[in-house]
């Protein structure tokens, strides 16, 4: 009893195209042909095809199957590597599910980088956007410091900066910068390493500078420049 290529594919639960591809890459031997020129597959071909499909269903790449068959050691290494990849993938999906659960509870979290799971309702749209930018240029340690800073309730001065109109007068800009000074000083004392990290990120990644320029209005940018000048003046001392 012999089967045609289509019959073999049907028995193995695969496609004609797949069987021909396995022939082409050398995973499945070509059978003998009958007098009519058609391939005549036997049980050994079906078993071979089923074994290949079994490994493929487990996630083994076709390119690794031949090496697995060469030695028991190769087979074990391939399967252990696959197991490690699956473990990492499952852990990643579990993290994703946790994040999705948080986002379903608080939809605003979708606008923030991973890890921001607290109450972010008081963050302005601009600050949320900048956090997303920083998540692409700061390392995990620096982003953890950013998260810790944002776990503290925002000060009235920060809220005023968020709402500052572009045409705010000179007196208002100076006052807001001065009121932000103790806030910024406290943040630096709480996370001293973050200053260098954000400075280096701004120098190395043009998107940070561009984000500041495009997201903040002229009055807000002026307040930030004044605040930076006040901080530098404090560092130099009297």
JSON list of C-alpha atoms in Angstrom, two decimals:
[
{"chain": "A", "resi": 1, "resn": "UNK", "atom": "CA", "xyz": [0.00, 0.00, 0.00]},
{"chain": "A", "resi": 2, "resn": "UNK", "atom": "CA", "xyz": [1.33, 3.43, -0.93]},
{"chain": "A", "resi": 3, "resn": "UNK", "atom": "CA", "xyz": [0.02, 6.98, -0.72]},
{"chain": "A", "resi": 4, "resn": "UNK", "atom": "CA", "xyz": [0.26, 9.98, -3.02]},
{"chain": "A", "resi": 5, "resn": "UNK", "atom": "CA", "xyz": [1.76, 13.25, -1.81]},
{"chain": "A", "resi": 6, "resn": "UNK", "atom": "CA", "xyz": [-1.67, 14.72, -1.17]},
{"chain": "A", "resi": 7, "resn": "UNK", "atom": "CA", "xyz": [-2.81, 11.63, 0.70]},
{"chain": "A", "resi": 8, "resn": "UNK", "atom": "CA", "xyz": [0.32, 11.70, 2.86]},
{"chain": "A", "resi": 9, "resn": "UNK", "atom": "CA", "xyz": [-0.23, 15.39, 3.66]},
{"chain": "A", "resi": 10, "resn": "UNK", "atom": "CA", "xyz": [-3.86, 14.71, 4.64]},
{"chain": "A", "resi": 11, "resn": "UNK", "atom": "CA", "xyz": [-2.86, 11.80, 6.88]},
{"chain": "A", "resi": 12, "resn": "UNK", "atom": "CA", "xyz": [-0.26, 13.95, 8.66]},
{"chain": "A", "resi": 13, "resn": "UNK", "atom": "CA", "xyz": [-2.61, 16.91, 9.02]},
{"chain": "A", "resi": 14, "resn": "UNK", "atom": "CA", "xyz": [-0.48, 19.23, 6.91]},
{"chain": "A", "resi": 15, "resn": "UNK", "atom": "CA", "xyz": [-0.44, 20.60, 3.37]},
{"chain": "A", "resi": 16, "resn": "UNK", "atom": "CA", "xyz": [0.90, 19.49, 0.01]},
{"chain": "A", "resi": 17, "resn": "UNK", "atom": "CA", "xyz": [3.07, 22.60, -0.09]},
{"chain": "A", "resi": 18, "resn": "UNK", "atom": "CA", "xyz": [4.61, 21.75, 3.30]},
{"chain": "A", "resi": 19, "resn": "UNK", "atom": "CA", "xyz": [5.52, 18.20, 2.25]},
{"chain": "A", "resi": 20, "resn": "UNK", "atom": "CA", "xyz": [7.21, 19.50, -0.90]},
{"chain": "A", "resi": 21, "resn": "UNK", "atom": "CA", "xyz": [9.08, 22.11, 1.14]},
{"chain": "A", "resi": 22, "resn": "UNK", "atom": "CA", "xyz": [10.42, 19.42, 3.51]},
{"chain": "A", "resi": 23, "resn": "UNK", "atom": "CA", "xyz": [11.66, 17.54, 0.47]},
{"chain": "A", "resi": 24, "resn": "UNK", "atom": "CA", "xyz": [13.36, 20.66, -0.85]},
{"chain": "A", "resi": 25, "resn": "UNK", "atom": "CA", "xyz": [15.28, 21.39, 2.38]},
{"chain": "A", "resi": 26, "resn": "UNK", "atom": "CA", "xyz": [16.23, 17.75, 2.90]},
{"chain": "A", "resi": 27, "resn": "UNK", "atom": "CA", "xyz": [14.14, 16.94, 5.99]},
{"chain": "A", "resi": 28, "resn": "UNK", "atom": "CA", "xyz": [11.96, 14.35, 4.25]},
{"chain": "A", "resi": 29, "resn": "UNK", "atom": "CA", "xyz": [13.42, 11.83, 1.83]},
{"chain": "A", "resi": 30, "resn": "UNK", "atom": "CA", "xyz": [11.89, 11.51, -1.62]},
{"chain": "A", "resi": 31, "resn": "UNK", "atom": "CA", "xyz": [10.04, 8.19, -2.05]},
{"chain": "A", "resi": 32, "resn": "UNK", "atom": "CA", "xyz": [10.35, 5.88, -5.00]},
{"chain": "A", "resi": 33, "resn": "UNK", "atom": "CA", "xyz": [8.02, 6.47, -7.91]},
{"chain": "A", "resi": 34, "resn": "UNK", "atom": "CA", "xyz": [5.53, 4.10, -9.44]},
{"chain": "A", "resi": 35, "resn": "UNK", "atom": "CA", "xyz": [5.34, 3.09, -13.10]},
{"chain": "A", "resi": 36, "resn": "UNK", "atom": "CA", "xyz": [3.10, 6.09, -13.70]},
{"chain": "A", "resi": 37, "resn": "UNK", "atom": "CA", "xyz": [5.80, 8.47, -12.36]},
{"chain": "A", "resi": 38, "resn": "UNK", "atom": "CA", "xyz": [3.90, 9.46, -9.21]},
{"chain": "A", "resi": 39, "resn": "UNK", "atom": "CA", "xyz": [5.53, 9.36, -5.78]},
{"chain": "A", "resi": 40, "resn": "UNK", "atom": "CA", "xyz": [4.62, 6.35, -3.63]},
{"chain": "A", "resi": 41, "resn": "UNK", "atom": "CA", "xyz": [4.83, 7.16, 0.09]},
{"chain": "A", "resi": 42, "resn": "UNK", "atom": "CA", "xyz": [4.93, 4.42, 2.71]},
{"chain": "A", "resi": 43, "resn": "UNK", "atom": "CA", "xyz": [4.47, 4.20, 6.46]},
{"chain": "A", "resi": 44, "resn": "UNK", "atom": "CA", "xyz": [8.08, 5.22, 7.18]},
{"chain": "A", "resi": 45, "resn": "UNK", "atom": "CA", "xyz": [7.47, 8.50, 5.31]},
{"chain": "A", "resi": 46, "resn": "UNK", "atom": "CA", "xyz": [4.30, 9.15, 7.34]},
{"chain": "A", "resi": 47, "resn": "UNK", "atom": "CA", "xyz": [6.11, 8.47, 10.62]},
{"chain": "A", "resi": 48, "resn": "UNK", "atom": "CA", "xyz": [8.97, 10.76, 9.60]},
{"chain": "A", "resi": 49, "resn": "UNK", "atom": "CA", "xyz": [6.54, 13.51, 8.65]},
{"chain": "A", "resi": 50, "resn": "UNK", "atom": "CA", "xyz": [4.61, 13.14, 11.91]},
{"chain": "A", "resi": 51, "resn": "UNK", "atom": "CA", "xyz": [7.85, 13.42, 13.89]},
{"chain": "A", "resi": 52, "resn": "UNK", "atom": "CA", "xyz": [8.82, 16.58, 12.04]},
{"chain": "A", "resi": 53, "resn": "UNK", "atom": "CA", "xyz": [5.39, 18.07, 12.65]},
{"chain": "A", "resi": 54, "resn": "UNK", "atom": "CA", "xyz": [5.63, 17.12, 16.34]},
{"chain": "A", "resi": 55, "resn": "UNK", "atom": "CA", "xyz": [8.89, 19.09, 16.74]},
{"chain": "A", "resi": 56, "resn": "UNK", "atom": "CA", "xyz": [7.53, 22.03, 14.75]},
{"chain": "A", "resi": 57, "resn": "UNK", "atom": "CA", "xyz": [4.42, 22.14, 16.95]},
{"chain": "A", "resi": 58, "resn": "UNK", "atom": "CA", "xyz": [6.72, 22.31, 19.99]},
{"chain": "A", "resi": 59, "resn": "UNK", "atom": "CA", "xyz": [8.38, 25.36, 18.48]},
{"chain": "A", "resi": 60, "resn": "UNK", "atom": "CA", "xyz": [11.60, 23.76, 17.23]},
{"chain": "A", "resi": 61, "resn": "UNK", "atom": "CA", "xyz": [12.88, 25.66, 14.14]},
{"chain": "A", "resi": 62, "resn": "UNK", "atom": "CA", "xyz": [13.17, 23.56, 11.00]},
{"chain": "A", "resi": 63, "resn": "UNK", "atom": "CA", "xyz": [16.83, 24.53, 10.77]},
{"chain": "A", "resi": 64, "resn": "UNK", "atom": "CA", "xyz": [17.52, 22.80, 14.13]},
{"chain": "A", "resi": 65, "resn": "UNK", "atom": "CA", "xyz": [15.80, 19.50, 13.46]},
{"chain": "A", "resi": 66, "resn": "UNK", "atom": "CA", "xyz": [18.64, 17.93, 11.47]},
{"chain": "A", "resi": 67, "resn": "UNK", "atom": "CA", "xyz": [21.20, 18.85, 14.12]},
{"chain": "A", "resi": 68, "resn": "UNK", "atom": "CA", "xyz": [18.96, 17.40, 16.83]},
{"chain": "A", "resi": 69, "resn": "UNK", "atom": "CA", "xyz": [18.96, 14.07, 15.06]},
{"chain": "A", "resi": 70, "resn": "UNK", "atom": "CA", "xyz": [22.74, 13.95, 14.86]},
{"chain": "A", "resi": 71, "resn": "UNK", "atom": "CA", "xyz": [23.23, 13.41, 18.60]},
{"chain": "A", "resi": 72, "resn": "UNK", "atom": "CA", "xyz": [21.38, 13.21, 21.89]},
{"chain": "A", "resi": 73, "resn": "UNK", "atom": "CA", "xyz": [23.44, 16.15, 23.14]},
{"chain": "A", "resi": 74, "resn": "UNK", "atom": "CA", "xyz": [22.29, 18.38, 20.30]},
{"chain": "A", "resi": 75, "resn": "UNK", "atom": "CA", "xyz": [18.70, 17.42, 20.92]},
{"chain": "A", "resi": 76, "resn": "UNK", "atom": "CA", "xyz": [18.91, 18.25, 24.62]},
{"chain": "A", "resi": 77, "resn": "UNK", "atom": "CA", "xyz": [20.62, 21.60, 24.01]},
{"chain": "A", "resi": 78, "resn": "UNK", "atom": "CA", "xyz": [18.01, 22.58, 21.44]},
{"chain": "A", "resi": 79, "resn": "UNK", "atom": "CA", "xyz": [15.10, 21.61, 23.67]},
{"chain": "A", "resi": 80, "resn": "UNK", "atom": "CA", "xyz": [16.56, 23.33, 26.73]},
{"chain": "A", "resi": 81, "resn": "UNK", "atom": "CA", "xyz": [17.15, 26.52, 24.73]},
{"chain": "A", "resi": 82, "resn": "UNK", "atom": "CA", "xyz": [13.57, 26.35, 23.48]},
{"chain": "A", "resi": 83, "resn": "UNK", "atom": "CA", "xyz": [12.32, 25.82, 27.04]},
{"chain": "A", "resi": 84, "resn": "UNK", "atom": "CA", "xyz": [14.25, 28.90, 28.21]},
{"chain": "A", "resi": 85, "resn": "UNK", "atom": "CA", "xyz": [12.75, 30.98, 25.40]},
{"chain": "A", "resi": 86, "resn": "UNK", "atom": "CA", "xyz": [9.24, 29.81, 26.27]},
{"chain": "A", "resi": 87, "resn": "UNK", "atom": "CA", "xyz": [9.83, 30.57, 29.96]},
{"chain": "A", "resi": 88, "resn": "UNK", "atom": "CA", "xyz": [10.94, 34.13, 29.10]},
{"chain": "A", "resi": 89, "resn": "UNK", "atom": "CA", "xyz": [7.98, 34.54, 26.77]},
{"chain": "A", "resi": 90, "resn": "UNK", "atom": "CA", "xyz": [5.50, 33.36, 29.43]},
{"chain": "A", "resi": 91, "resn": "UNK", "atom": "CA", "xyz": [7.01, 35.72, 32.02]},
{"chain": "A", "resi": 92, "resn": "UNK", "atom": "CA", "xyz": [6.76, 38.60, 29.54]},
{"chain": "A", "resi": 93, "resn": "UNK", "atom": "CA", "xyz": [3.11, 37.77, 28.82]},
{"chain": "A", "resi": 94, "resn": "UNK", "atom": "CA", "xyz": [2.36, 37.58, 32.55]},
{"chain": "A", "resi": 95, "resn": "UNK", "atom": "CA", "xyz": [3.87, 41.06, 32.99]},
{"chain": "A", "resi": 96, "resn": "UNK", "atom": "CA", "xyz": [1.77, 42.29, 30.09]},
{"chain": "A", "resi": 97, "resn": "UNK", "atom": "CA", "xyz": [-1.39, 40.86, 31.67]},
{"chain": "A", "resi": 98, "resn": "UNK", "atom": "CA", "xyz": [-0.63, 42.65, 34.93]},
{"chain": "A", "resi": 99, "resn": "UNK", "atom": "CA", "xyz": [-0.13, 45.93, 33.06]},
{"chain": "A", "resi": 100, "resn": "UNK", "atom": "CA", "xyz": [-3.33, 45.40, 31.09]},
{"chain": "A", "resi": 101, "resn": "UNK", "atom": "CA", "xyz": [-5.23, 44.79, 34.35]},
{"chain": "A", "resi": 102, "resn": "UNK", "atom": "CA", "xyz": [-3.94, 48.09, 35.71]},
{"chain": "A", "resi": 103, "resn": "UNK", "atom": "CA", "xyz": [-4.79, 49.92, 32.49]},
{"chain": "A", "resi": 104, "resn": "UNK", "atom": "CA", "xyz": [-8.30, 48.48, 32.53]},
{"chain": "A", "resi": 105, "resn": "UNK", "atom": "CA", "xyz": [-8.70, 49.93, 36.04]},
{"chain": "A", "resi": 106, "resn": "UNK", "atom": "CA", "xyz": [-7.10, 53.28, 35.14]},
{"chain": "A", "resi": 107, "resn": "UNK", "atom": "CA", "xyz": [-7.19, 53.98, 31.41]},
{"chain": "A", "resi": 108, "resn": "UNK", "atom": "CA", "xyz": [-4.84, 56.96, 31.82]},
{"chain": "A", "resi": 109, "resn": "UNK", "atom": "CA", "xyz": [-1.94, 54.55, 32.42]},
{"chain": "A", "resi": 110, "resn": "UNK", "atom": "CA", "xyz": [-1.87, 53.72, 28.71]},
{"chain": "A", "resi": 111, "resn": "UNK", "atom": "CA", "xyz": [-0.32, 57.17, 28.21]},
{"chain": "A", "resi": 112, "resn": "UNK", "atom": "CA", "xyz": [2.58, 56.36, 30.56]},
{"chain": "A", "resi": 113, "resn": "UNK", "atom": "CA", "xyz": [5.63, 54.09, 30.42]},
{"chain": "A", "resi": 114, "resn": "UNK", "atom": "CA", "xyz": [5.48, 50.63, 32.05]},
{"chain": "A", "resi": 115, "resn": "UNK", "atom": "CA", "xyz": [5.77, 50.65, 35.83]},
{"chain": "A", "resi": 116, "resn": "UNK", "atom": "CA", "xyz": [3.66, 53.73, 36.53]},
{"chain": "A", "resi": 117, "resn": "UNK", "atom": "CA", "xyz": [0.87, 52.04, 38.43]},
{"chain": "A", "resi": 118, "resn": "UNK", "atom": "CA", "xyz": [-0.14, 54.73, 40.91]},
{"chain": "A", "resi": 119, "resn": "UNK", "atom": "CA", "xyz": [-2.59, 57.59, 40.68]},
{"chain": "A", "resi": 120, "resn": "UNK", "atom": "CA", "xyz": [-1.45, 59.72, 37.75]},
{"chain": "A", "resi": 121, "resn": "UNK", "atom": "CA", "xyz": [-4.60, 61.76, 37.34]},
{"chain": "A", "resi": 122, "resn": "UNK", "atom": "CA", "xyz": [-2.80, 64.93, 38.40]},
{"chain": "A", "resi": 123, "resn": "UNK", "atom": "CA", "xyz": [-0.07, 64.63, 35.76]},
{"chain": "A", "resi": 124, "resn": "UNK", "atom": "CA", "xyz": [-0.45, 67.06, 32.88]},
{"chain": "A", "resi": 125, "resn": "UNK", "atom": "CA", "xyz": [-0.57, 65.91, 29.28]},
{"chain": "A", "resi": 126, "resn": "UNK", "atom": "CA", "xyz": [2.84, 67.50, 28.73]},
{"chain": "A", "resi": 127, "resn": "UNK", "atom": "CA", "xyz": [4.42, 65.65, 31.64]},
{"chain": "A", "resi": 128, "resn": "UNK", "atom": "CA", "xyz": [2.92, 62.35, 30.53]},
{"chain": "A", "resi": 129, "resn": "UNK", "atom": "CA", "xyz": [4.34, 62.91, 27.08]},
{"chain": "A", "resi": 130, "resn": "UNK", "atom": "CA", "xyz": [7.80, 63.73, 28.43]},
{"chain": "A", "resi": 131, "resn": "UNK", "atom": "CA", "xyz": [7.75, 60.60, 30.57]},
{"chain": "A", "resi": 132, "resn": "UNK", "atom": "CA", "xyz": [7.16, 58.57, 27.44]},
{"chain": "A", "resi": 133, "resn": "UNK", "atom": "CA", "xyz": [10.12, 60.29, 25.76]},
{"chain": "A", "resi": 134, "resn": "UNK", "atom": "CA", "xyz": [12.38, 59.71, 28.76]},
{"chain": "A", "resi": 135, "resn": "UNK", "atom": "CA", "xyz": [11.42, 56.03, 28.82]},
{"chain": "A", "resi": 136, "resn": "UNK", "atom": "CA", "xyz": [13.22, 55.68, 25.47]},
{"chain": "A", "resi": 137, "resn": "UNK", "atom": "CA", "xyz": [16.49, 57.27, 26.59]},
{"chain": "A", "resi": 138, "resn": "UNK", "atom": "CA", "xyz": [16.88, 56.53, 30.31]},
{"chain": "A", "resi": 139, "resn": "UNK", "atom": "CA", "xyz": [17.99, 53.16, 31.65]},
{"chain": "A", "resi": 140, "resn": "UNK", "atom": "CA", "xyz": [15.91, 51.04, 34.03]},
{"chain": "A", "resi": 141, "resn": "UNK", "atom": "CA", "xyz": [17.59, 52.47, 37.14]},
{"chain": "A", "resi": 142, "resn": "UNK", "atom": "CA", "xyz": [16.96, 56.07, 36.09]},
{"chain": "A", "resi": 143, "resn": "UNK", "atom": "CA", "xyz": [13.33, 55.34, 35.19]},
{"chain": "A", "resi": 144, "resn": "UNK", "atom": "CA", "xyz": [12.84, 53.76, 38.61]},
{"chain": "A", "resi": 145, "resn": "UNK", "atom": "CA", "xyz": [14.09, 57.03, 40.15]},
{"chain": "A", "resi": 146, "resn": "UNK", "atom": "CA", "xyz": [11.63, 58.95, 37.97]},
{"chain": "A", "resi": 147, "resn": "UNK", "atom": "CA", "xyz": [8.79, 56.72, 39.16]},
{"chain": "A", "resi": 148, "resn": "UNK", "atom": "CA", "xyz": [9.74, 57.31, 42.79]},
{"chain": "A", "resi": 149, "resn": "UNK", "atom": "CA", "xyz": [9.72, 61.08, 42.27]},
{"chain": "A", "resi": 150, "resn": "UNK", "atom": "CA", "xyz": [6.28, 60.94, 40.70]},
{"chain": "A", "resi": 151, "resn": "UNK", "atom": "CA", "xyz": [4.92, 58.88, 43.59]},
{"chain": "A", "resi": 152, "resn": "UNK", "atom": "CA", "xyz": [5.09, 62.09, 45.66]},
{"chain": "A", "resi": 153, "resn": "UNK", "atom": "CA", "xyz": [2.06, 64.43, 45.34]},
{"chain": "A", "resi": 154, "resn": "UNK", "atom": "CA", "xyz": [2.68, 67.33, 42.98]},
{"chain": "A", "resi": 155, "resn": "UNK", "atom": "CA", "xyz": [3.28, 70.74, 44.47]},
{"chain": "A", "resi": 156, "resn": "UNK", "atom": "CA", "xyz": [1.13, 73.82, 43.70]},
{"chain": "A", "resi": 157, "resn": "UNK", "atom": "CA", "xyz": [4.14, 75.32, 41.88]},
{"chain": "A", "resi": 158, "resn": "UNK", "atom": "CA", "xyz": [4.31, 72.32, 39.51]},
{"chain": "A", "resi": 159, "resn": "UNK", "atom": "CA", "xyz": [0.58, 72.60, 38.84]},
{"chain": "A", "resi": 160, "resn": "UNK", "atom": "CA", "xyz": [0.99, 76.30, 38.11]},
{"chain": "A", "resi": 161, "resn": "UNK", "atom": "CA", "xyz": [3.80, 75.57, 35.65]},
{"chain": "A", "resi": 162, "resn": "UNK", "atom": "CA", "xyz": [1.53, 73.09, 33.87]},
{"chain": "A", "resi": 163, "resn": "UNK", "atom": "CA", "xyz": [-1.21, 75.72, 33.52]},
{"chain": "A", "resi": 164, "resn": "UNK", "atom": "CA", "xyz": [1.07, 78.65, 32.72]},
{"chain": "A", "resi": 165, "resn": "UNK", "atom": "CA", "xyz": [-0.16, 80.46, 29.57]},
{"chain": "A", "resi": 166, "resn": "UNK", "atom": "CA", "xyz": [2.26, 81.32, 26.80]},
{"chain": "A", "resi": 167, "resn": "UNK", "atom": "CA", "xyz": [1.76, 85.06, 27.40]},
{"chain": "A", "resi": 168, "resn": "UNK", "atom": "CA", "xyz": [2.52, 84.95, 31.14]},
{"chain": "A", "resi": 169, "resn": "UNK", "atom": "CA", "xyz": [4.27, 88.18, 32.19]},
{"chain": "A", "resi": 170, "resn": "UNK", "atom": "CA", "xyz": [7.81, 88.58, 33.50]},
{"chain": "A", "resi": 171, "resn": "UNK", "atom": "CA", "xyz": [6.77, 88.83, 37.15]},
{"chain": "A", "resi": 172, "resn": "UNK", "atom": "CA", "xyz": [4.75, 85.62, 36.99]},
{"chain": "A", "resi": 173, "resn": "UNK", "atom": "CA", "xyz": [7.54, 83.69, 35.26]},
{"chain": "A", "resi": 174, "resn": "UNK", "atom": "CA", "xyz": [10.08, 84.77, 37.85]},
{"chain": "A", "resi": 175, "resn": "UNK", "atom": "CA", "xyz": [7.75, 83.93, 40.73]},
{"chain": "A", "resi": 176, "resn": "UNK", "atom": "CA", "xyz": [6.93, 80.44, 39.40]},
{"chain": "A", "resi": 177, "resn": "UNK", "atom": "CA", "xyz": [10.63, 79.69, 38.89]},
{"chain": "A", "resi": 178, "resn": "UNK", "atom": "CA", "xyz": [11.42, 80.78, 42.44]},
{"chain": "A", "resi": 179, "resn": "UNK", "atom": "CA", "xyz": [8.56, 78.69, 43.85]},
{"chain": "A", "resi": 180, "resn": "UNK", "atom": "CA", "xyz": [9.79, 75.68, 41.88]},
{"chain": "A", "resi": 181, "resn": "UNK", "atom": "CA", "xyz": [13.32, 76.02, 43.29]},
{"chain": "A", "resi": 182, "resn": "UNK", "atom": "CA", "xyz": [12.70, 74.22, 46.62]},
{"chain": "A", "resi": 183, "resn": "UNK", "atom": "CA", "xyz": [10.74, 71.51, 44.77]},
{"chain": "A", "resi": 184, "resn": "UNK", "atom": "CA", "xyz": [13.60, 70.91, 42.34]},
{"chain": "A", "resi": 185, "resn": "UNK", "atom": "CA", "xyz": [16.14, 71.03, 45.17]},
{"chain": "A", "resi": 186, "resn": "UNK", "atom": "CA", "xyz": [14.19, 68.38, 47.06]},
{"chain": "A", "resi": 187, "resn": "UNK", "atom": "CA", "xyz": [14.03, 66.15, 43.99]},
{"chain": "A", "resi": 188, "resn": "UNK", "atom": "CA", "xyz": [17.78, 66.44, 43.46]},
{"chain": "A", "resi": 189, "resn": "UNK", "atom": "CA", "xyz": [18.43, 65.55, 47.08]},
{"chain": "A", "resi": 190, "resn": "UNK", "atom": "CA", "xyz": [16.09, 62.56, 46.81]},
{"chain": "A", "resi": 191, "resn": "UNK", "atom": "CA", "xyz": [17.53, 61.30, 43.50]},
{"chain": "A", "resi": 192, "resn": "UNK", "atom": "CA", "xyz": [20.97, 62.89, 42.94]},
{"chain": "A", "resi": 193, "resn": "UNK", "atom": "CA", "xyz": [21.99, 60.45, 40.21]},
{"chain": "A", "resi": 194, "resn": "UNK", "atom": "CA", "xyz": [18.94, 61.37, 38.12]},
{"chain": "A", "resi": 195, "resn": "UNK", "atom": "CA", "xyz": [20.33, 64.83, 37.32]},
{"chain": "A", "resi": 196, "resn": "UNK", "atom": "CA", "xyz": [23.35, 63.40, 35.50]},
{"chain": "A", "resi": 197, "resn": "UNK", "atom": "CA", "xyz": [21.21, 60.74, 33.80]},
{"chain": "A", "resi": 198, "resn": "UNK", "atom": "CA", "xyz": [18.69, 63.22, 32.39]},
{"chain": "A", "resi": 199, "resn": "UNK", "atom": "CA", "xyz": [21.45, 65.66, 31.39]},
{"chain": "A", "resi": 200, "resn": "UNK", "atom": "CA", "xyz": [23.32, 62.95, 29.51]},
{"chain": "A", "resi": 201, "resn": "UNK", "atom": "CA", "xyz": [20.08, 61.78, 27.90]},
{"chain": "A", "resi": 202, "resn": "UNK", "atom": "CA", "xyz": [19.31, 65.31, 26.71]},
{"chain": "A", "resi": 203, "resn": "UNK", "atom": "CA", "xyz": [22.79, 65.62, 25.20]},
{"chain": "A", "resi": 204, "resn": "UNK", "atom": "CA", "xyz": [22.76, 62.18, 23.61]},
{"chain": "A", "resi": 205, "resn": "UNK", "atom": "CA", "xyz": [19.16, 62.08, 22.40]},
{"chain": "A", "resi": 206, "resn": "UNK", "atom": "CA", "xyz": [17.92, 65.07, 20.37]},
{"chain": "A", "resi": 207, "resn": "UNK", "atom": "CA", "xyz": [14.35, 63.87, 20.91]},
{"chain": "A", "resi": 208, "resn": "UNK", "atom": "CA", "xyz": [14.55, 65.00, 24.55]},
{"chain": "A", "resi": 209, "resn": "UNK", "atom": "CA", "xyz": [15.44, 68.59, 23.64]},
{"chain": "A", "resi": 210, "resn": "UNK", "atom": "CA", "xyz": [12.95, 68.51, 20.81]},
{"chain": "A", "resi": 211, "resn": "UNK", "atom": "CA", "xyz": [10.25, 67.18, 23.12]},
{"chain": "A", "resi": 212, "resn": "UNK", "atom": "CA", "xyz": [10.82, 70.01, 25.59]},
{"chain": "A", "resi": 213, "resn": "UNK", "atom": "CA", "xyz": [10.78, 72.59, 22.80]},
{"chain": "A", "resi": 214, "resn": "UNK", "atom": "CA", "xyz": [7.60, 71.29, 21.21]},
{"chain": "A", "resi": 215, "resn": "UNK", "atom": "CA", "xyz": [5.57, 70.31, 24.27]},
{"chain": "A", "resi": 216, "resn": "UNK", "atom": "CA", "xyz": [6.19, 73.35, 26.49]},
{"chain": "A", "resi": 217, "resn": "UNK", "atom": "CA", "xyz": [5.07, 76.84, 25.51]},
{"chain": "A", "resi": 218, "resn": "UNK", "atom": "CA", "xyz": [7.52, 79.80, 25.52]},
{"chain": "A", "resi": 219, "resn": "UNK", "atom": "CA", "xyz": [6.57, 80.95, 29.02]},
{"chain": "A", "resi": 220, "resn": "UNK", "atom": "CA", "xyz": [7.02, 77.45, 30.46]},
{"chain": "A", "resi": 221, "resn": "UNK", "atom": "CA", "xyz": [10.39, 77.07, 28.75]},
{"chain": "A", "resi": 222, "resn": "UNK", "atom": "CA", "xyz": [11.45, 80.43, 30.14]},
{"chain": "A", "resi": 223, "resn": "UNK", "atom": "CA", "xyz": [10.49, 79.30, 33.66]},
{"chain": "A", "resi": 224, "resn": "UNK", "atom": "CA", "xyz": [12.53, 76.11, 33.24]},
{"chain": "A", "resi": 225, "resn": "UNK", "atom": "CA", "xyz": [15.55, 78.15, 32.06]},
{"chain": "A", "resi": 226, "resn": "UNK", "atom": "CA", "xyz": [15.20, 80.47, 35.05]},
{"chain": "A", "resi": 227, "resn": "UNK", "atom": "CA", "xyz": [14.89, 77.49, 37.38]},
{"chain": "A", "resi": 228, "resn": "UNK", "atom": "CA", "xyz": [18.05, 75.95, 35.93]},
{"chain": "A", "resi": 229, "resn": "UNK", "atom": "CA", "xyz": [19.90, 79.25, 36.39]},
{"chain": "A", "resi": 230, "resn": "UNK", "atom": "CA", "xyz": [18.77, 79.42, 40.03]},
{"chain": "A", "resi": 231, "resn": "UNK", "atom": "CA", "xyz": [19.99, 75.87, 40.66]},
{"chain": "A", "resi": 232, "resn": "UNK", "atom": "CA", "xyz": [23.36, 76.61, 39.09]},
{"chain": "A", "resi": 233, "resn": "UNK", "atom": "CA", "xyz": [23.63, 79.76, 41.17]},
{"chain": "A", "resi": 234, "resn": "UNK", "atom": "CA", "xyz": [22.99, 77.74, 44.33]},
{"chain": "A", "resi": 235, "resn": "UNK", "atom": "CA", "xyz": [25.70, 75.25, 43.37]},
{"chain": "A", "resi": 236, "resn": "UNK", "atom": "CA", "xyz": [28.25, 78.03, 42.99]},
{"chain": "A", "resi": 237, "resn": "UNK", "atom": "CA", "xyz": [27.32, 79.47, 46.38]},
{"chain": "A", "resi": 238, "resn": "UNK", "atom": "CA", "xyz": [27.55, 83.08, 47.57]}
]
